[in-house]
Amino acid sequence: MEWDSEVDVIIAGGGGGGLIAALTCAQAGLEIALFEKTKHLLGNTAASAGMIPACSTEFQRQLGIDDSVEKMTADILMKNHNESDPALVRALATVSGEMVEWINDSLQIEMSVVLEFKYPGHSALRMHAPPSRSGLELMKKLKRNVNRLENIYLLLQSSLEKLIQDDNGHVIGIEVSSSEGTQYIKGKKVVIATNGFGGNKELVKQHIPEIAVAAYFGYEANTGEGMEAGIAAGAATKSLTAYQGHAGINENTGLLVTWGTIMMGGFYINRLGERFANETQGYSEFTCEVLKQPEQYGYIIYDERIHRNLLPIEDYKQLAEMEAYKTAETVEALAQEIQVDVERLSFTFMNYRHQQDGQADAFGRKVFDENLEAPFYAIKVIPALFHTQGGLLINQHAQVLDTNGCVIPNVYAVGGSAVGISGNHAFGYLSGNGLLTALGFGRIAGLHIVESLTEEKRRAIL
């Protein structure tokens, strides 16, 4: 075969996982070809809140937060009812702290522990994020690091078509299509970081019919090419029914309404003015609860205290600047503002506010924080699919496995391209699982590639 170019490492996909893998390898002096099918380096990471779960970090220690690999692993497995591979979970929990500190210290991207609230299912404050609490800020600064390194060759509008294998089944390169035609790139290692198939309606209908009617709010380029390229090369897949939904998308702006509105004491109503489920079970599985409601939308109800506490979060700050919510001094006036039945909303408020902290209500909710006090806020939200959580089967080094459970040499998968750690259902998604599998497996793959190629060079010398 005639190759158009040859590098040490090929990375398909310029989202968070791809950039972390590229930076890890490039810092070790390897030559990287980074291909992104769109015009921009964004991906689902840019659409996220930029919050990475990590344990045993220096940031936590300075705040006296007691956390560990064991606790983080247990939290993830408890949330997904032990449906995911414990080895993958532990590998991510183990690398998480080192990775966040590396992002802060080596990449010079300021990180800190999110103290405003604790997401459902986490037993410790372990979310780490940039100051704006914005995935877009994280991606911009990762891109800045990529642009500084001369050994990362970035090619936009270049799409992975297939993996190229030798006669032994070893991956030795990729076929890429762009406006310039088809190119064949040779590489010692290949990382698939093209995310999942959330933007492919047919694949979503096939594998996750329960969420197929919801709007898709992930990156539009996530249409499953990476997974399909892996399958064509003999890879196995797992947990294709898993996904992250979110019940809190503001339809008018397309912005994420942070679930902090709920965890600080707010609640969710349908268009009739009634609560219908436990909001603190998790925003992913709550998505399907909303889809069961009349006209499949609702409102998050909260107050001035919560509003002020959330202003440092970039997405919410933008919502506030656009006045995307309604506000009123009384429950009756709020009902009129959002056009729901006054008596029903009043009844909902009365029953919600009379719950005692620590006691479960009729829906099983125990987390109420403080009572809501006027002025009250309401923001209209819809349920959405964010990204799929199943994909190519990998081991704890992010190496892709075939249908016999054996490593397909030289190819890795990270983020939504790979099987995640959310089990097989929406309820298995623990907040941060998406970024953790993207960035965490990106880091794991990069470190393993560096170690492998270094060992290969050492053996060659000997």
Short mmCIF file of N, CA, C and O in Angstrom, two decimals, residues 81-141:
data_model
loop_
_atom_site.label_atom_id
_atom_site.label_comp_id
_atom_site.label_asym_id
_atom_site.label_seq_id
_atom_site.Cartn_x
_atom_site.Cartn_y
_atom_site.Cartn_z
N HIS A 81 -25.84 -0.24 39.27
CA HIS A 81 -26.28 -1.55 39.76
C HIS A 81 -25.28 -2.65 39.38
O HIS A 81 -25.66 -3.77 39.04
N ASN A 82 -24.00 -2.30 39.40
CA ASN A 82 -22.91 -3.25 39.11
C ASN A 82 -23.00 -3.83 37.70
O ASN A 82 -22.53 -4.95 37.45
N GLU A 83 -23.54 -3.07 36.78
CA GLU A 83 -23.64 -3.54 35.39
C GLU A 83 -22.38 -3.30 34.57
O GLU A 83 -22.20 -3.90 33.52
N SER A 84 -21.53 -2.38 35.01
CA SER A 84 -20.33 -2.09 34.22
C SER A 84 -19.14 -2.92 34.72
O SER A 84 -19.18 -3.48 35.82
N ASP A 85 -18.10 -2.96 33.92
CA ASP A 85 -16.90 -3.73 34.24
C ASP A 85 -16.15 -3.04 35.38
O ASP A 85 -15.65 -1.92 35.21
N PRO A 86 -16.01 -3.69 36.55
CA PRO A 86 -15.32 -3.06 37.68
C PRO A 86 -13.88 -2.67 37.35
O PRO A 86 -13.37 -1.68 37.89
N ALA A 87 -13.23 -3.42 36.46
CA ALA A 87 -11.84 -3.10 36.11
C ALA A 87 -11.75 -1.76 35.39
O ALA A 87 -10.81 -0.99 35.61
N LEU A 88 -12.72 -1.49 34.52
CA LEU A 88 -12.73 -0.21 33.81
C LEU A 88 -13.02 0.94 34.77
O LEU A 88 -12.40 2.01 34.69
N VAL A 89 -13.96 0.71 35.66
CA VAL A 89 -14.32 1.74 36.64
C VAL A 89 -13.12 2.08 37.52
O VAL A 89 -12.79 3.25 37.74
N ARG A 90 -12.47 1.06 38.01
CA ARG A 90 -11.32 1.28 38.90
C ARG A 90 -10.17 1.96 38.15
O ARG A 90 -9.49 2.81 38.71
N ALA A 91 -9.96 1.57 36.90
CA ALA A 91 -8.89 2.20 36.11
C ALA A 91 -9.14 3.70 35.98
O ALA A 91 -8.20 4.51 36.11
N LEU A 92 -10.38 4.08 35.73
CA LEU A 92 -10.71 5.50 35.59
C LEU A 92 -10.60 6.23 36.92
O LEU A 92 -10.08 7.36 36.98
N ALA A 93 -11.10 5.61 37.98
CA ALA A 93 -10.99 6.25 39.30
C ALA A 93 -9.52 6.44 39.68
O ALA A 93 -9.13 7.47 40.25
N THR A 94 -8.69 5.46 39.33
CA THR A 94 -7.27 5.53 39.68
C THR A 94 -6.56 6.65 38.94
O THR A 94 -5.73 7.37 39.52
N VAL A 95 -6.87 6.85 37.67
CA VAL A 95 -6.18 7.86 36.88
C VAL A 95 -6.77 9.26 37.08
O VAL A 95 -6.13 10.26 36.76
N SER A 96 -7.97 9.33 37.63
CA SER A 96 -8.71 10.60 37.66
C SER A 96 -7.98 11.71 38.39
O SER A 96 -7.88 12.85 37.89
N GLY A 97 -7.46 11.43 39.56
CA GLY A 97 -6.79 12.46 40.35
C GLY A 97 -5.52 12.97 39.68
O GLY A 97 -5.28 14.17 39.59
N GLU A 98 -4.70 12.02 39.21
CA GLU A 98 -3.46 12.40 38.51
C GLU A 98 -3.77 13.23 37.28
O GLU A 98 -3.08 14.21 36.98
N MET A 99 -4.83 12.87 36.55
CA MET A 99 -5.18 13.57 35.32
C MET A 99 -5.61 15.01 35.60
O MET A 99 -5.16 15.95 34.91
N VAL A 100 -6.45 15.22 36.59
CA VAL A 100 -6.91 16.58 36.91
C VAL A 100 -5.73 17.45 37.35
O VAL A 100 -5.63 18.62 36.95
N GLU A 101 -4.83 16.89 38.14
CA GLU A 101 -3.65 17.66 38.56
C GLU A 101 -2.74 17.95 37.37
O GLU A 101 -2.15 19.04 37.29
N TRP A 102 -2.62 17.00 36.43
CA TRP A 102 -1.83 17.22 35.21
C TRP A 102 -2.45 18.32 34.35
O TRP A 102 -1.74 19.17 33.81
N ILE A 103 -3.77 18.31 34.24
CA ILE A 103 -4.46 19.36 33.48
C ILE A 103 -4.18 20.73 34.10
O ILE A 103 -3.91 21.71 33.40
N ASN A 104 -4.20 20.78 35.42
CA ASN A 104 -3.96 22.04 36.12
C ASN A 104 -2.49 22.46 36.05
O ASN A 104 -2.18 23.61 35.72
N ASP A 105 -1.59 21.54 36.35
CA ASP A 105 -0.18 21.88 36.49
C ASP A 105 0.57 21.93 35.16
O ASP A 105 1.30 22.89 34.88
N SER A 106 0.41 20.91 34.34
CA SER A 106 1.16 20.83 33.10
C SER A 106 0.51 21.59 31.95
O SER A 106 1.18 22.28 31.20
N LEU A 107 -0.83 21.47 31.84
CA LEU A 107 -1.53 22.15 30.75
C LEU A 107 -1.93 23.57 31.11
O LEU A 107 -2.41 24.32 30.25
N GLN A 108 -1.72 23.93 32.37
CA GLN A 108 -2.02 25.29 32.84
C GLN A 108 -3.49 25.67 32.64
O GLN A 108 -3.82 26.79 32.24
N ILE A 109 -4.38 24.71 32.90
CA ILE A 109 -5.81 24.96 32.87
C ILE A 109 -6.29 24.92 34.31
O ILE A 109 -6.32 23.87 34.94
N GLU A 110 -6.64 26.06 34.84
CA GLU A 110 -7.00 26.16 36.26
C GLU A 110 -8.20 25.28 36.58
O GLU A 110 -9.24 25.37 35.94
N MET A 111 -8.04 24.44 37.60
CA MET A 111 -9.10 23.56 38.05
C MET A 111 -9.35 23.77 39.53
O MET A 111 -8.45 24.15 40.28
N SER A 112 -10.58 23.51 39.95
CA SER A 112 -10.92 23.58 41.38
C SER A 112 -12.11 22.68 41.65
O SER A 112 -12.84 22.29 40.74
N VAL A 113 -12.30 22.34 42.92
CA VAL A 113 -13.43 21.50 43.32
C VAL A 113 -14.71 22.32 43.28
O VAL A 113 -14.75 23.46 43.75
N VAL A 114 -15.74 21.73 42.72
CA VAL A 114 -17.06 22.37 42.69
C VAL A 114 -17.71 22.18 44.06
O VAL A 114 -18.02 21.05 44.45
N LEU A 115 -17.88 23.27 44.77
CA LEU A 115 -18.39 23.21 46.14
C LEU A 115 -19.87 23.61 46.25
O LEU A 115 -20.47 23.45 47.31
N GLU A 116 -20.43 24.14 45.18
CA GLU A 116 -21.79 24.70 45.26
C GLU A 116 -22.84 23.64 45.61
O GLU A 116 -23.81 23.92 46.32
N PHE A 117 -22.66 22.43 45.08
CA PHE A 117 -23.62 21.36 45.35
C PHE A 117 -22.98 20.02 45.02
O PHE A 117 -21.95 19.96 44.35
N LYS A 118 -23.61 18.95 45.50
CA LYS A 118 -23.13 17.59 45.25
C LYS A 118 -24.15 16.89 44.35
O LYS A 118 -25.33 16.84 44.67
N TYR A 119 -23.68 16.35 43.24
CA TYR A 119 -24.57 15.68 42.31
C TYR A 119 -25.09 14.36 42.88
O TYR A 119 -24.42 13.73 43.70
N PRO A 120 -26.28 13.90 42.41
CA PRO A 120 -26.84 12.63 42.90
C PRO A 120 -25.88 11.47 42.71
O PRO A 120 -25.29 11.31 41.64
N GLY A 121 -25.71 10.68 43.75
CA GLY A 121 -24.91 9.47 43.66
C GLY A 121 -23.46 9.61 44.09
O GLY A 121 -22.78 8.61 44.30
N HIS A 122 -22.97 10.84 44.22
CA HIS A 122 -21.58 11.04 44.66
C HIS A 122 -21.54 11.18 46.17
O HIS A 122 -22.25 12.01 46.75
N SER A 123 -20.70 10.37 46.81
CA SER A 123 -20.61 10.41 48.28
C SER A 123 -19.64 11.47 48.76
O SER A 123 -19.51 11.68 49.97
N ALA A 124 -18.92 12.10 47.84
CA ALA A 124 -17.96 13.14 48.21
C ALA A 124 -18.00 14.25 47.17
O ALA A 124 -18.44 14.04 46.04
N LEU A 125 -17.55 15.43 47.56
CA LEU A 125 -17.39 16.52 46.60
C LEU A 125 -16.14 16.22 45.77
O LEU A 125 -15.02 16.35 46.24
N ARG A 126 -16.35 15.77 44.53
CA ARG A 126 -15.21 15.36 43.70
C ARG A 126 -15.27 15.92 42.28
O ARG A 126 -14.42 15.58 41.46
N MET A 127 -16.26 16.76 41.98
CA MET A 127 -16.28 17.38 40.67
C MET A 127 -15.22 18.48 40.60
O MET A 127 -15.15 19.34 41.48
N HIS A 128 -14.40 18.45 39.57
CA HIS A 128 -13.36 19.45 39.34
C HIS A 128 -13.64 20.14 38.01
O HIS A 128 -13.94 19.47 37.02
N ALA A 129 -13.53 21.46 37.98
CA ALA A 129 -13.90 22.19 36.77
C ALA A 129 -13.11 23.49 36.68
O ALA A 129 -12.59 23.99 37.68
N PRO A 130 -13.03 24.07 35.47
CA PRO A 130 -12.43 25.39 35.34
C PRO A 130 -13.31 26.45 35.99
O PRO A 130 -14.46 26.16 36.34
N PRO A 131 -12.81 27.67 36.16
CA PRO A 131 -13.56 28.70 36.91
C PRO A 131 -14.98 28.96 36.40
O PRO A 131 -15.89 29.17 37.20
N SER A 132 -15.18 28.93 35.10
CA SER A 132 -16.51 29.24 34.55
C SER A 132 -17.48 28.07 34.67
O SER A 132 -18.65 28.22 34.35
N ARG A 133 -16.99 26.91 35.12
CA ARG A 133 -17.81 25.69 35.14
C ARG A 133 -18.37 25.45 33.73
O ARG A 133 -19.56 25.18 33.55
N SER A 134 -17.48 25.52 32.76
CA SER A 134 -17.88 25.45 31.36
C SER A 134 -16.98 24.51 30.58
O SER A 134 -15.75 24.64 30.61
N GLY A 135 -17.60 23.56 29.87
CA GLY A 135 -16.84 22.68 29.02
C GLY A 135 -16.22 23.40 27.83
O GLY A 135 -15.18 22.99 27.31
N LEU A 136 -16.87 24.48 27.40
CA LEU A 136 -16.32 25.25 26.29
C LEU A 136 -14.99 25.88 26.68
O LEU A 136 -14.04 25.90 25.88
N GLU A 137 -14.89 26.39 27.90
CA GLU A 137 -13.62 26.94 28.37
C GLU A 137 -12.55 25.85 28.40
O GLU A 137 -11.40 26.08 27.98
N LEU A 138 -12.93 24.67 28.89
CA LEU A 138 -11.99 23.56 28.95
C LEU A 138 -11.47 23.22 27.55
O LEU A 138 -10.27 23.04 27.34
N MET A 139 -12.37 23.14 26.57
CA MET A 139 -11.96 22.79 25.21
C MET A 139 -11.08 23.88 24.59
O MET A 139 -10.10 23.57 23.89
N LYS A 140 -11.41 25.12 24.81
CA LYS A 140 -10.60 26.21 24.25
C LYS A 140 -9.16 26.14 24.76
O LYS A 140 -8.21 26.35 24.01
N LYS A 141 -9.01 25.82 26.04
CA LYS A 141 -7.68 25.78 26.63
C LYS A 141 -6.93 24.51 26.26
O LYS A 141 -5.70 24.52 26.13
#
